[in-house]
mmCIF file of C-alpha atoms and ligand atoms in Angstrom:
data_model
loop_
_atom_site.group_PDB
_atom_site.id
_atom_site.type_symbol
_atom_site.label_atom_id
_atom_site.label_comp_id
_atom_site.label_asym_id
_atom_site.label_seq_id
_atom_site.Cartn_x
_atom_site.Cartn_y
_atom_site.Cartn_z
ATOM 1 C CA MET W 1 10.570 -19.912 5.950
ATOM 2 C CA ASN W 2 10.005 -16.644 7.799
ATOM 3 C CA TYR W 3 8.111 -14.495 5.308
ATOM 4 C CA LYS W 4 7.456 -11.629 7.709
ATOM 5 C CA ASN W 5 10.785 -9.849 8.128
ATOM 6 C CA PRO W 6 13.990 -9.612 6.087
ATOM 7 C CA ASP W 7 17.408 -10.904 7.170
ATOM 8 C CA GLU W 8 19.992 -8.514 8.651
ATOM 9 C CA ASN W 9 20.943 -7.293 5.164
ATOM 10 C CA GLY W 10 17.370 -6.548 4.269
ATOM 11 C CA TYR W 11 16.699 -9.597 2.091
ATOM 12 C CA TYR W 12 13.449 -11.512 1.735
ATOM 13 C CA GLY W 13 14.819 -14.604 0.013
ATOM 14 C CA GLU W 14 16.682 -13.224 -2.992
ATOM 15 C CA PHE W 15 14.848 -9.867 -2.976
ATOM 16 C CA GLY W 16 15.596 -6.631 -1.116
ATOM 17 C CA GLY W 17 18.913 -5.148 0.018
ATOM 18 C CA ALA W 18 20.031 -1.534 -0.247
ATOM 19 C CA PHE W 19 21.337 -0.311 -3.608
ATOM 20 C CA ILE W 20 22.000 3.360 -3.033
ATOM 21 C CA PRO W 21 24.367 6.130 -4.101
ATOM 22 C CA GLU W 22 27.184 6.927 -1.682
ATOM 23 C CA MET W 23 25.637 10.256 -0.636
ATOM 24 C CA LEU W 24 22.816 8.367 1.048
ATOM 25 C CA TYR W 25 24.943 5.877 3.003
ATOM 26 C CA PRO W 26 24.958 7.873 6.272
ATOM 27 C CA ASN W 27 21.163 8.349 6.245
ATOM 28 C CA VAL W 28 20.298 4.812 5.301
ATOM 29 C CA GLU W 29 22.870 3.288 7.658
ATOM 30 C CA GLU W 30 21.609 5.440 10.535
ATOM 31 C CA LEU W 31 18.090 4.197 9.824
ATOM 32 C CA GLN W 32 19.206 0.572 9.524
ATOM 33 C CA LYS W 33 20.939 0.743 12.890
ATOM 34 C CA SER W 34 18.265 2.586 14.827
ATOM 35 C CA TYR W 35 14.800 1.911 13.398
ATOM 36 C CA ILE W 36 13.871 -1.134 15.451
ATOM 37 C CA ASP W 37 15.188 0.274 18.735
ATOM 38 C CA ILE W 38 13.305 3.532 18.209
ATOM 39 C CA ILE W 39 9.964 2.179 17.027
ATOM 40 C CA GLU W 40 9.914 -0.548 19.666
ATOM 41 C CA SER W 41 10.817 1.779 22.543
ATOM 42 C CA GLU W 42 8.071 2.252 25.102
ATOM 43 C CA GLU W 43 8.044 6.028 24.656
ATOM 44 C CA PHE W 44 7.625 5.807 20.857
ATOM 45 C CA ARG W 45 4.945 3.143 21.054
ATOM 46 C CA GLN W 46 2.919 5.137 23.534
ATOM 47 C CA GLU W 47 2.939 8.301 21.453
ATOM 48 C CA TYR W 48 2.259 6.427 18.190
ATOM 49 C CA GLN W 49 -0.543 4.287 19.577
ATOM 50 C CA GLU W 50 -2.183 7.269 21.282
ATOM 51 C CA LEU W 51 -2.248 9.086 17.930
ATOM 52 C CA LEU W 52 -3.498 6.019 16.046
ATOM 53 C CA LYS W 53 -6.376 5.734 18.482
ATOM 54 C CA ASN W 54 -7.442 9.321 19.099
ATOM 55 C CA TYR W 55 -6.243 11.094 15.947
ATOM 56 C CA VAL W 56 -6.488 8.481 13.184
ATOM 57 C CA GLY W 57 -9.543 6.756 14.639
ATOM 58 C CA ARG W 58 -8.210 3.218 15.026
ATOM 59 C CA ALA W 59 -9.182 0.443 15.392
ATOM 60 C CA THR W 60 -10.894 0.576 11.991
ATOM 61 C CA PRO W 61 -13.995 -1.648 11.789
ATOM 62 C CA LEU W 62 -13.946 -5.172 10.425
ATOM 63 C CA TYR W 63 -17.299 -5.129 8.665
ATOM 64 C CA PHE W 64 -19.202 -8.308 7.784
ATOM 65 C CA SER W 65 -20.398 -7.500 4.300
ATOM 66 C CA GLY W 66 -23.781 -9.294 4.213
ATOM 67 C CA ASN W 67 -24.908 -8.290 0.734
ATOM 68 C CA LEU W 68 -21.580 -9.080 -0.896
ATOM 69 C CA SER W 69 -21.458 -12.392 1.014
ATOM 70 C CA ARG W 70 -24.903 -13.382 -0.300
ATOM 71 C CA LYS W 71 -23.896 -12.577 -3.842
ATOM 72 C CA TYR W 72 -20.655 -14.568 -3.742
ATOM 73 C CA HIS W 73 -21.933 -17.389 -1.490
ATOM 74 C CA THR W 74 -19.174 -17.050 1.079
ATOM 75 C CA LYS W 75 -18.423 -14.998 4.213
ATOM 76 C CA ILE W 76 -16.837 -11.695 3.295
ATOM 77 C CA TYR W 77 -15.423 -9.231 5.792
ATOM 78 C CA LEU W 78 -14.077 -5.807 4.810
ATOM 79 C CA LYS W 79 -11.230 -4.243 6.782
ATOM 80 C CA ARG W 80 -12.272 -0.605 6.661
ATOM 81 C CA GLU W 81 -8.993 1.288 6.208
ATOM 82 C CA ASP W 82 -11.072 3.798 4.219
ATOM 83 C CA LEU W 83 -12.425 5.048 7.545
ATOM 84 C CA ASN W 84 -9.027 6.225 8.788
ATOM 85 C CA HIS W 85 -8.428 9.970 9.094
ATOM 86 C CA THR W 86 -7.372 11.163 5.591
ATOM 87 C CA GLY W 87 -9.162 8.245 3.964
ATOM 88 C CA ALA W 88 -6.669 5.408 3.521
ATOM 89 C CA HIS W 89 -4.164 3.121 5.216
ATOM 90 C CA LYS W 90 -1.293 5.467 4.276
ATOM 91 C CA ILE W 91 -1.599 7.475 7.505
ATOM 92 C CA ASN W 92 -0.469 4.449 9.596
ATOM 93 C CA ASN W 93 2.957 4.642 7.978
ATOM 94 C CA ALA W 94 3.206 8.414 7.436
ATOM 95 C CA LEU W 95 2.548 9.203 11.075
ATOM 96 C CA GLY W 96 5.008 6.553 12.248
ATOM 97 C CA GLN W 97 7.769 7.773 9.951
ATOM 98 C CA VAL W 98 7.305 11.452 10.766
ATOM 99 C CA LEU W 99 7.508 10.606 14.475
ATOM 100 C CA LEU W 100 10.681 8.637 13.723
ATOM 101 C CA ALA W 101 12.142 11.535 11.698
ATOM 102 C CA LYS W 102 11.634 13.895 14.645
ATOM 103 C CA ARG W 103 13.560 11.534 16.886
ATOM 104 C CA LEU W 104 16.360 11.463 14.297
ATOM 105 C CA GLY W 105 16.519 15.275 14.511
ATOM 106 C CA LYS W 106 15.258 15.952 10.979
ATOM 107 C CA SER W 107 13.371 19.170 10.232
ATOM 108 C CA ARG W 108 12.365 18.623 6.613
ATOM 109 C CA ILE W 109 10.190 15.844 5.206
ATOM 110 C CA ILE W 110 9.940 14.763 1.585
ATOM 111 C CA ALA W 111 7.559 12.199 0.127
ATOM 112 C CA GLU W 112 6.370 10.860 -3.216
ATOM 113 C CA THR W 113 2.759 10.172 -3.980
ATOM 114 C CA GLY W 114 0.741 8.473 -6.718
ATOM 115 C CA ALA W 115 -2.923 8.612 -5.786
ATOM 116 C CA GLY W 116 -2.212 11.502 -3.449
ATOM 117 C CA GLN W 117 -3.218 9.537 -0.348
ATOM 118 C CA HIS W 118 0.336 9.123 0.895
ATOM 119 C CA GLY W 119 1.036 12.788 0.138
ATOM 120 C CA VAL W 120 -2.042 13.880 2.078
ATOM 121 C CA ALA W 121 -1.169 11.565 4.971
ATOM 122 C CA THR W 122 2.409 12.881 5.135
ATOM 123 C CA ALA W 123 1.296 16.509 4.848
ATOM 124 C CA THR W 124 -1.181 15.826 7.654
ATOM 125 C CA ALA W 125 1.455 14.293 9.937
ATOM 126 C CA CYS W 126 3.799 17.233 9.202
ATOM 127 C CA ALA W 127 1.084 19.803 9.996
ATOM 128 C CA LEU W 128 0.386 18.004 13.261
ATOM 129 C CA LEU W 129 4.019 17.615 14.287
ATOM 130 C CA GLY W 130 5.342 20.908 12.910
ATOM 131 C CA LEU W 131 7.714 19.838 10.096
ATOM 132 C CA GLU W 132 8.247 21.260 6.614
ATOM 133 C CA CYS W 133 6.745 19.001 3.914
ATOM 134 C CA ILE W 134 7.524 18.659 0.213
ATOM 135 C CA VAL W 135 5.615 16.145 -1.918
ATOM 136 C CA TYR W 136 6.688 14.959 -5.382
ATOM 137 C CA MET W 137 3.840 13.875 -7.653
ATOM 138 C CA GLY W 138 3.736 12.934 -11.340
ATOM 139 C CA GLU W 139 2.133 15.546 -13.585
ATOM 140 C CA VAL W 140 -0.402 12.996 -14.853
ATOM 141 C CA ASP W 141 -1.370 12.104 -11.285
ATOM 142 C CA ILE W 142 -1.720 15.784 -10.353
ATOM 143 C CA GLN W 143 -4.434 15.937 -13.033
ATOM 144 C CA ARG W 144 -6.255 12.699 -12.206
ATOM 145 C CA GLN W 145 -6.166 13.019 -8.402
ATOM 146 C CA ALA W 146 -6.824 16.766 -8.190
ATOM 147 C CA PRO W 147 -8.836 16.728 -4.913
ATOM 148 C CA ASN W 148 -5.818 15.370 -3.046
ATOM 149 C CA VAL W 149 -3.507 18.029 -4.522
ATOM 150 C CA GLY W 150 -5.802 20.685 -3.038
ATOM 151 C CA ARG W 151 -5.764 18.944 0.340
ATOM 152 C CA MET W 152 -1.947 18.787 0.418
ATOM 153 C CA LYS W 153 -1.702 22.492 -0.391
ATOM 154 C CA MET W 154 -4.246 23.405 2.267
ATOM 155 C CA LEU W 155 -2.210 21.370 4.759
ATOM 156 C CA GLY W 156 0.795 23.573 3.969
ATOM 157 C CA ALA W 157 2.797 21.148 1.827
ATOM 158 C CA GLU W 158 4.610 22.136 -1.345
ATOM 159 C CA VAL W 159 3.602 19.875 -4.254
ATOM 160 C CA ILE W 160 6.319 19.571 -6.911
ATOM 161 C CA PRO W 161 5.355 18.005 -10.272
ATOM 162 C CA ALA W 162 7.482 15.173 -11.689
ATOM 163 C CA THR W 163 7.662 15.734 -15.410
ATOM 164 C CA SER W 164 9.845 12.880 -16.679
ATOM 165 C CA GLY W 165 8.892 9.422 -18.031
ATOM 166 C CA SER W 166 5.209 8.564 -17.739
ATOM 167 C CA LYS W 167 4.833 11.427 -15.202
ATOM 168 C CA THR W 168 3.451 9.025 -12.603
ATOM 169 C CA LEU W 169 4.515 7.345 -9.350
ATOM 170 C CA LYS W 170 7.880 5.922 -10.511
ATOM 171 C CA ASP W 171 8.942 9.370 -11.688
ATOM 172 C CA ALA W 172 7.853 10.967 -8.396
ATOM 173 C CA VAL W 173 10.017 8.444 -6.483
ATOM 174 C CA ASN W 174 12.982 9.340 -8.734
ATOM 175 C CA GLU W 175 12.548 13.045 -7.942
ATOM 176 C CA ALA W 176 12.206 12.404 -4.203
ATOM 177 C CA LEU W 177 15.383 10.272 -4.175
ATOM 178 C CA ARG W 178 17.211 13.037 -6.059
ATOM 179 C CA ASP W 179 16.092 15.574 -3.445
ATOM 180 C CA TRP W 180 17.243 13.286 -0.604
ATOM 181 C CA ILE W 181 20.686 12.895 -2.173
ATOM 182 C CA ASN W 182 20.982 16.699 -2.252
ATOM 183 C CA ASN W 183 19.712 17.240 1.324
ATOM 184 C CA PRO W 184 20.839 14.232 3.337
ATOM 185 C CA VAL W 185 21.436 16.001 6.654
ATOM 186 C CA THR W 186 18.201 17.910 7.271
ATOM 187 C CA THR W 187 15.780 15.636 5.473
ATOM 188 C CA HIS W 188 13.960 12.352 6.012
ATOM 189 C CA TYR W 189 12.327 10.650 3.043
ATOM 190 C CA VAL W 190 8.968 9.223 4.103
ATOM 191 C CA ILE W 191 8.608 6.425 1.541
ATOM 192 C CA GLY W 192 4.951 5.550 1.053
ATOM 193 C CA SER W 193 5.125 1.835 0.384
ATOM 194 C CA VAL W 194 7.139 -1.317 1.133
ATOM 195 C CA VAL W 195 9.702 -0.342 -1.496
ATOM 196 C CA GLY W 196 13.092 1.386 -1.451
ATOM 197 C CA PRO W 197 16.374 0.369 0.172
ATOM 198 C CA HIS W 198 16.489 -1.631 3.410
ATOM 199 C CA PRO W 199 15.161 -0.816 6.009
ATOM 200 C CA PHE W 200 12.181 0.921 4.324
ATOM 201 C CA PRO W 201 10.263 -2.215 3.247
ATOM 202 C CA ASP W 202 10.455 -3.619 6.794
ATOM 203 C CA LEU W 203 9.833 -0.253 8.459
ATOM 204 C CA VAL W 204 6.694 0.401 6.414
ATOM 205 C CA ALA W 205 5.441 -3.199 6.827
ATOM 206 C CA ARG W 206 5.812 -2.906 10.616
ATOM 207 C CA PHE W 207 3.814 0.338 10.711
ATOM 208 C CA GLN W 208 1.100 -1.204 8.505
ATOM 209 C CA SER W 209 1.014 -4.483 10.447
ATOM 210 C CA ILE W 210 -1.582 -2.925 12.750
ATOM 211 C CA ILE W 211 -4.076 -3.929 10.019
ATOM 212 C CA SER W 212 -3.619 -7.690 10.458
ATOM 213 C CA GLN W 213 -3.147 -7.342 14.217
ATOM 214 C CA GLU W 214 -6.616 -5.825 14.441
ATOM 215 C CA ILE W 215 -8.107 -8.340 11.987
ATOM 216 C CA LYS W 216 -7.017 -11.160 14.307
ATOM 217 C CA GLU W 217 -8.597 -9.564 17.364
ATOM 218 C CA GLN W 218 -11.778 -8.560 15.568
ATOM 219 C CA LEU W 219 -12.274 -11.888 13.829
ATOM 220 C CA LEU W 220 -11.879 -13.754 17.103
ATOM 221 C CA GLU W 221 -14.594 -11.580 18.593
ATOM 222 C CA GLN W 222 -16.947 -11.760 15.606
ATOM 223 C CA ALA W 223 -16.378 -15.231 14.164
ATOM 224 C CA GLY W 224 -14.784 -17.148 17.030
ATOM 225 C CA ARG W 225 -11.401 -17.645 15.374
ATOM 226 C CA GLU W 226 -8.356 -15.446 14.745
ATOM 227 C CA ASN W 227 -7.416 -16.724 11.318
ATOM 228 C CA PRO W 228 -9.522 -16.278 8.190
ATOM 229 C CA ASP W 229 -9.292 -18.742 5.296
ATOM 230 C CA TYR W 230 -8.254 -15.982 2.888
ATOM 231 C CA VAL W 231 -6.829 -12.481 3.085
ATOM 232 C CA ILE W 232 -6.983 -10.352 -0.063
ATOM 233 C CA ALA W 233 -5.401 -6.970 -0.816
ATOM 234 C CA CYS W 234 -4.350 -4.874 -3.795
ATOM 235 C CA VAL W 235 -0.646 -4.334 -4.460
ATOM 236 C CA GLY W 236 0.937 -1.180 -5.840
ATOM 237 C CA GLY W 237 4.253 -1.109 -4.028
ATOM 238 C CA GLY W 238 2.476 -3.312 -1.523
ATOM 239 C CA SER W 239 2.018 -1.524 1.819
ATOM 240 C CA ASN W 240 -1.665 -2.176 2.523
ATOM 241 C CA ALA W 241 -1.122 -5.764 1.395
ATOM 242 C CA ALA W 242 1.970 -6.186 3.608
ATOM 243 C CA GLY W 243 -0.023 -4.860 6.561
ATOM 244 C CA THR W 244 -2.964 -7.137 5.808
ATOM 245 C CA PHE W 245 -0.762 -10.232 5.330
ATOM 246 C CA TYR W 246 1.863 -9.542 8.024
ATOM 247 C CA HIS W 247 0.522 -11.569 10.940
ATOM 248 C CA PHE W 248 -0.756 -14.315 8.615
ATOM 249 C CA VAL W 249 2.192 -15.000 6.281
ATOM 250 C CA ASN W 250 3.772 -17.488 8.655
ATOM 251 C CA GLU W 251 0.437 -19.219 9.401
ATOM 252 C CA GLU W 252 -0.066 -22.018 6.893
ATOM 253 C CA ASP W 253 -3.839 -22.232 7.277
ATOM 254 C CA VAL W 254 -4.340 -18.713 5.881
ATOM 255 C CA LYS W 255 -4.311 -18.373 2.087
ATOM 256 C CA ILE W 256 -2.961 -15.134 0.707
ATOM 257 C CA ILE W 257 -4.169 -13.360 -2.417
ATOM 258 C CA ALA W 258 -2.688 -10.242 -4.011
ATOM 259 C CA ALA W 259 -4.389 -8.192 -6.748
ATOM 260 C CA GLU W 260 -2.219 -6.322 -9.211
ATOM 261 C CA ALA W 261 -3.202 -3.706 -11.756
ATOM 262 C CA GLY W 262 -3.606 -5.367 -15.139
ATOM 263 C CA GLY W 263 -4.434 -2.084 -16.898
ATOM 264 C CA PHE W 264 -5.807 -2.909 -20.372
ATOM 265 C CA GLY W 265 -4.662 -6.526 -19.892
ATOM 266 C CA VAL W 266 -1.267 -8.142 -19.292
ATOM 267 C CA ASP W 267 -0.664 -8.650 -23.019
ATOM 268 C CA SER W 268 -1.806 -5.188 -24.071
ATOM 269 C CA GLY W 269 1.476 -3.324 -23.538
ATOM 270 C CA LYS W 270 -0.446 -1.078 -21.126
ATOM 271 C CA SER W 271 -0.298 -2.799 -17.767
ATOM 272 C CA ALA W 272 1.249 -2.598 -14.293
ATOM 273 C CA ALA W 273 1.061 -6.297 -13.384
ATOM 274 C CA THR W 274 4.634 -6.681 -12.171
ATOM 275 C CA THR W 275 4.633 -10.343 -11.151
ATOM 276 C CA PHE W 276 3.261 -11.316 -14.573
ATOM 277 C CA LEU W 277 5.546 -9.023 -16.560
ATOM 278 C CA GLY W 278 8.544 -8.369 -14.342
ATOM 279 C CA THR W 279 12.032 -9.862 -14.147
ATOM 280 C CA LEU W 280 14.772 -9.620 -11.521
ATOM 281 C CA GLY W 281 16.165 -6.109 -11.368
ATOM 282 C CA VAL W 282 16.961 -3.136 -9.167
ATOM 283 C CA LEU W 283 14.469 -0.298 -8.857
ATOM 284 C CA HIS W 284 14.509 2.550 -6.334
ATOM 285 C CA GLY W 285 17.191 1.006 -4.168
ATOM 286 C CA SER W 286 16.135 -2.608 -3.844
ATOM 287 C CA LYS W 287 16.353 -5.833 -5.809
ATOM 288 C CA SER W 288 12.941 -7.073 -6.825
ATOM 289 C CA LEU W 289 10.747 -7.866 -9.799
ATOM 290 C CA VAL W 290 10.694 -4.984 -12.242
ATOM 291 C CA MET W 291 8.945 -4.398 -15.564
ATOM 292 C CA GLN W 292 11.950 -3.818 -17.825
ATOM 293 C CA THR W 293 13.337 -4.435 -21.285
ATOM 294 C CA PRO W 294 16.007 -7.155 -21.705
ATOM 295 C CA ASP W 295 18.683 -4.449 -21.420
ATOM 296 C CA GLY W 296 17.264 -3.090 -18.162
ATOM 297 C CA GLN W 297 15.227 -0.051 -19.298
ATOM 298 C CA VAL W 298 12.140 0.339 -17.111
ATOM 299 C CA ILE W 299 8.923 -0.161 -19.078
ATOM 300 C CA GLU W 300 6.365 2.597 -18.477
ATOM 301 C CA PRO W 301 3.432 1.074 -16.609
ATOM 302 C CA HIS W 302 -0.271 1.793 -17.017
ATOM 303 C CA SER W 303 -3.173 1.549 -14.610
ATOM 304 C CA ILE W 304 -6.390 3.528 -14.279
ATOM 305 C CA SER W 305 -5.498 3.699 -10.602
ATOM 306 C CA ALA W 306 -2.670 6.112 -9.791
ATOM 307 C CA GLY W 307 -1.719 4.204 -6.622
ATOM 308 C CA LEU W 308 -1.097 0.943 -8.519
ATOM 309 C CA ASP W 309 0.549 2.519 -11.577
ATOM 310 C CA TYR W 310 4.060 1.337 -10.703
ATOM 311 C CA PRO W 311 6.501 -0.933 -12.612
ATOM 312 C CA GLY W 312 7.870 -2.643 -9.488
ATOM 313 C CA ILE W 313 6.702 -4.441 -6.371
ATOM 314 C CA GLY W 314 8.119 -4.561 -2.839
ATOM 315 C CA PRO W 315 10.641 -7.356 -2.080
ATOM 316 C CA PHE W 316 8.304 -8.773 0.610
ATOM 317 C CA HIS W 317 5.752 -9.530 -2.131
ATOM 318 C CA ALA W 318 8.269 -10.622 -4.767
ATOM 319 C CA ASN W 319 9.343 -13.285 -2.285
ATOM 320 C CA LEU W 320 5.744 -14.386 -1.583
ATOM 321 C CA PHE W 321 5.278 -14.713 -5.340
ATOM 322 C CA ARG W 322 8.546 -16.584 -5.954
ATOM 323 C CA GLU W 323 7.874 -18.999 -3.066
ATOM 324 C CA LYS W 324 4.249 -19.441 -4.183
ATOM 325 C CA ARG W 325 3.139 -18.390 -0.696
ATOM 326 C CA ALA W 326 0.653 -15.959 -2.257
ATOM 327 C CA GLU W 327 -1.562 -16.240 -5.310
ATOM 328 C CA PHE W 328 -1.443 -13.208 -7.620
ATOM 329 C CA PHE W 329 -4.306 -12.014 -9.810
ATOM 330 C CA SER W 330 -4.116 -9.380 -12.484
ATOM 331 C CA ILE W 331 -7.210 -7.153 -12.557
ATOM 332 C CA THR W 332 -7.993 -4.928 -15.548
ATOM 333 C CA ASP W 333 -9.096 -1.294 -15.350
ATOM 334 C CA GLU W 334 -12.580 -2.299 -16.458
ATOM 335 C CA GLU W 335 -12.888 -5.100 -13.892
ATOM 336 C CA ALA W 336 -11.833 -2.722 -11.111
ATOM 337 C CA LEU W 337 -14.385 -0.118 -12.224
ATOM 338 C CA GLN W 338 -17.157 -2.714 -12.264
ATOM 339 C CA SER W 339 -16.244 -3.909 -8.771
ATOM 340 C CA ALA W 340 -16.211 -0.340 -7.461
ATOM 341 C CA PHE W 341 -19.769 0.124 -8.750
ATOM 342 C CA GLU W 342 -20.809 -3.215 -7.330
ATOM 343 C CA LEU W 343 -19.614 -2.433 -3.785
ATOM 344 C CA THR W 344 -21.197 0.999 -3.945
ATOM 345 C CA ARG W 345 -24.586 -0.343 -5.024
ATOM 346 C CA LEU W 346 -24.611 -3.396 -2.742
ATOM 347 C CA GLU W 347 -23.130 -1.941 0.443
ATOM 348 C CA GLY W 348 -23.259 1.846 0.124
ATOM 349 C CA ILE W 349 -19.459 2.112 0.279
ATOM 350 C CA ILE W 350 -17.552 3.933 -2.485
ATOM 351 C CA PRO W 351 -14.062 2.382 -2.571
ATOM 352 C CA ALA W 352 -10.827 3.838 -3.908
ATOM 353 C CA LEU W 353 -9.972 2.550 -7.391
ATOM 354 C CA GLU W 354 -6.944 0.793 -5.873
ATOM 355 C CA SER W 355 -9.089 -1.115 -3.366
ATOM 356 C CA ALA W 356 -11.546 -2.027 -6.126
ATOM 357 C CA HIS W 357 -8.806 -4.230 -7.616
ATOM 358 C CA ALA W 358 -8.865 -6.370 -4.457
ATOM 359 C CA LEU W 359 -12.665 -6.628 -4.618
ATOM 360 C CA ALA W 360 -12.478 -7.830 -8.221
ATOM 361 C CA VAL W 361 -10.818 -11.065 -7.056
ATOM 362 C CA LEU W 362 -14.311 -12.170 -5.960
ATOM 363 C CA ASP W 363 -15.170 -12.720 -9.625
ATOM 364 C CA LYS W 364 -12.000 -14.706 -10.320
ATOM 365 C CA LYS W 365 -11.846 -17.189 -7.485
ATOM 366 C CA GLU W 366 -14.324 -19.759 -6.142
ATOM 367 C CA PHE W 367 -14.784 -19.688 -2.376
ATOM 368 C CA LYS W 368 -16.609 -22.229 -0.224
ATOM 369 C CA GLU W 369 -19.762 -21.220 1.631
ATOM 370 C CA ASP W 370 -18.166 -21.355 5.063
ATOM 371 C CA ASP W 371 -14.859 -19.763 4.029
ATOM 372 C CA ILE W 372 -13.999 -16.560 5.835
ATOM 373 C CA VAL W 373 -12.595 -14.088 3.319
ATOM 374 C CA VAL W 374 -11.115 -10.805 4.564
ATOM 375 C CA ILE W 375 -10.568 -8.054 1.986
ATOM 376 C CA CYS W 376 -8.603 -4.904 2.771
ATOM 377 C CA LEU W 377 -10.571 -1.848 1.717
ATOM 378 C CA SER W 378 -7.462 0.296 1.613
ATOM 379 C CA GLY W 379 -9.106 3.652 0.888
ATOM 380 C CA ARG W 380 -12.209 5.607 0.041
ATOM 381 C CA GLY W 381 -13.250 6.723 -3.414
ATOM 382 C CA ASP W 382 -13.666 10.482 -2.982
ATOM 383 C CA LYS W 383 -10.495 11.148 -4.978
ATOM 384 C CA ASP W 384 -11.798 8.968 -7.853
ATOM 385 C CA MET W 385 -15.237 10.536 -8.281
ATOM 386 C CA GLU W 386 -14.347 12.169 -11.580
ATOM 387 C CA THR W 387 -13.368 8.786 -13.071
ATOM 388 C CA TYR W 388 -16.482 7.101 -11.635
ATOM 389 C CA LEU W 389 -18.824 9.822 -12.882
ATOM 390 C CA LYS W 390 -17.305 9.653 -16.355
ATOM 391 C CA LYS W 391 -17.930 5.915 -16.362
ATOM 392 C CA LEU W 392 -21.463 6.449 -15.089
ATOM 393 C CA ASP W 393 -22.140 8.878 -17.957
ATOM 394 C CA GLU W 394 -21.028 6.177 -20.391
ATOM 395 C CA GLY W 395 -23.629 3.901 -18.766
ATOM 396 C CA SER W 396 -22.121 1.376 -16.438
ATOM 397 C CA GLY W 397 -22.528 -0.407 -13.162
ATOM 398 C CA LYS W 398 -22.442 -4.119 -12.414
ATOM 399 C CA THR W 399 -25.426 -4.260 -10.074
ATOM 400 C CA GLU W 400 -27.235 -7.515 -10.905
ATOM 401 C CA ASP W 401 -26.267 -11.142 -10.740
HETATM 402 C C1 LIG K 1 -6.249 3.716 -1.315
HETATM 403 C C2 LIG K 1 -4.962 3.125 -1.791
HETATM 404 N N1 LIG K 1 -4.827 1.790 -1.817
HETATM 405 C C3 LIG K 1 -3.696 1.211 -2.254
HETATM 406 C C4 LIG K 1 -2.627 1.960 -2.698
HETATM 407 C C5 LIG K 1 -1.405 1.253 -3.213
HETATM 408 O O1 LIG K 1 -0.306 1.373 -2.379
HETATM 409 P P1 LIG K 1 0.227 0.147 -1.548
HETATM 410 O O2 LIG K 1 0.394 -0.998 -2.484
HETATM 411 O O3 LIG K 1 1.499 0.625 -0.976
HETATM 412 O O4 LIG K 1 -0.796 -0.158 -0.490
HETATM 413 C C6 LIG K 1 -2.711 3.369 -2.691
HETATM 414 C C7 LIG K 1 -1.598 4.181 -3.155
HETATM 415 O O5 LIG K 1 -1.641 5.358 -3.251
HETATM 416 C C8 LIG K 1 -3.914 3.955 -2.215
HETATM 417 O O6 LIG K 1 -4.067 5.287 -2.192
#
């Protein structure tokens, strides 16, 4: 099976497609027809790669994490997406899509954001390339990721609160889709993850695939082989994970692990672990696994991490789960916090709360001593300092064996 790209209708196995209101047909069809030709054209690639190198700061390091490796008795490498300009992997996709929007003749950009990283990345790309930018963000997320709200405003973006439902990422996507329906001609919707109608999941995965492309090159140089034994990433919608897995999904010798947000625990009623709790449904324009009641009402998710607080999962990942190509772990809020403290104390790197979910897999899975384990450190923890300091005040920190 080819796990990497969807079929011509946008399906990964039984997941994907494009379930959209009629008003959006012209936009989505235009994208479906043109996205591959545009992003694979020589002119586009040159401009995009130039910016990735000299503006974003790629390639990001693949760091052999000696202290973490000693603790877990295996060989752990961290893919340092936290060192990108704006502090997360989101800029890889935002920059690509804003460049694409310019070529499609659009003058206005809208985006949704959870943790604020995708909003900041999109606002950054719009400042650079001279486009108007509007970012929808849940009211709860505006409170818990305040530093990123300030950055978006400074970058000239308008931040509009989403006040329905749980006032988090899902609700921000709803508002952004509503805006797009009302402004289909002038506007491009820069979706921040591998979700939404076809071709967005594939488009975003292609822009993020630079992560696994670099891992291959860097691992060959550092360890003498291109393929690790394991790749691990956290999954909200799934864009950093899709980028980390992309060039490995069709290679049988590489095992794939995804970390979802378990919140207070999968049985607690306050969770965002979609593969554990979800059933087949349609959310935000594509068919995938969705946390929903038997009659199709979306269940409000919960995660301490705004970027993982989402009741769905991209069709790319739903297919990996269904086909058992990837192993999924559910990580609780507390486990993620402990892993964030552990990385900080052992390596001097403060991770984003989202990325800390991927790190927490180290406590759940046994690795062999000579296994090579690559973990995507999707973002830095600056935006989460308030949460970390609160935890520190309560007396925490997993620092010892
Ligand atoms: C640092 C970081 N990692 C991960 C995510 C989750 O998104 P995705 O699953 O699309 O990578 C986010 C979302 O905001 C994020 O900011």
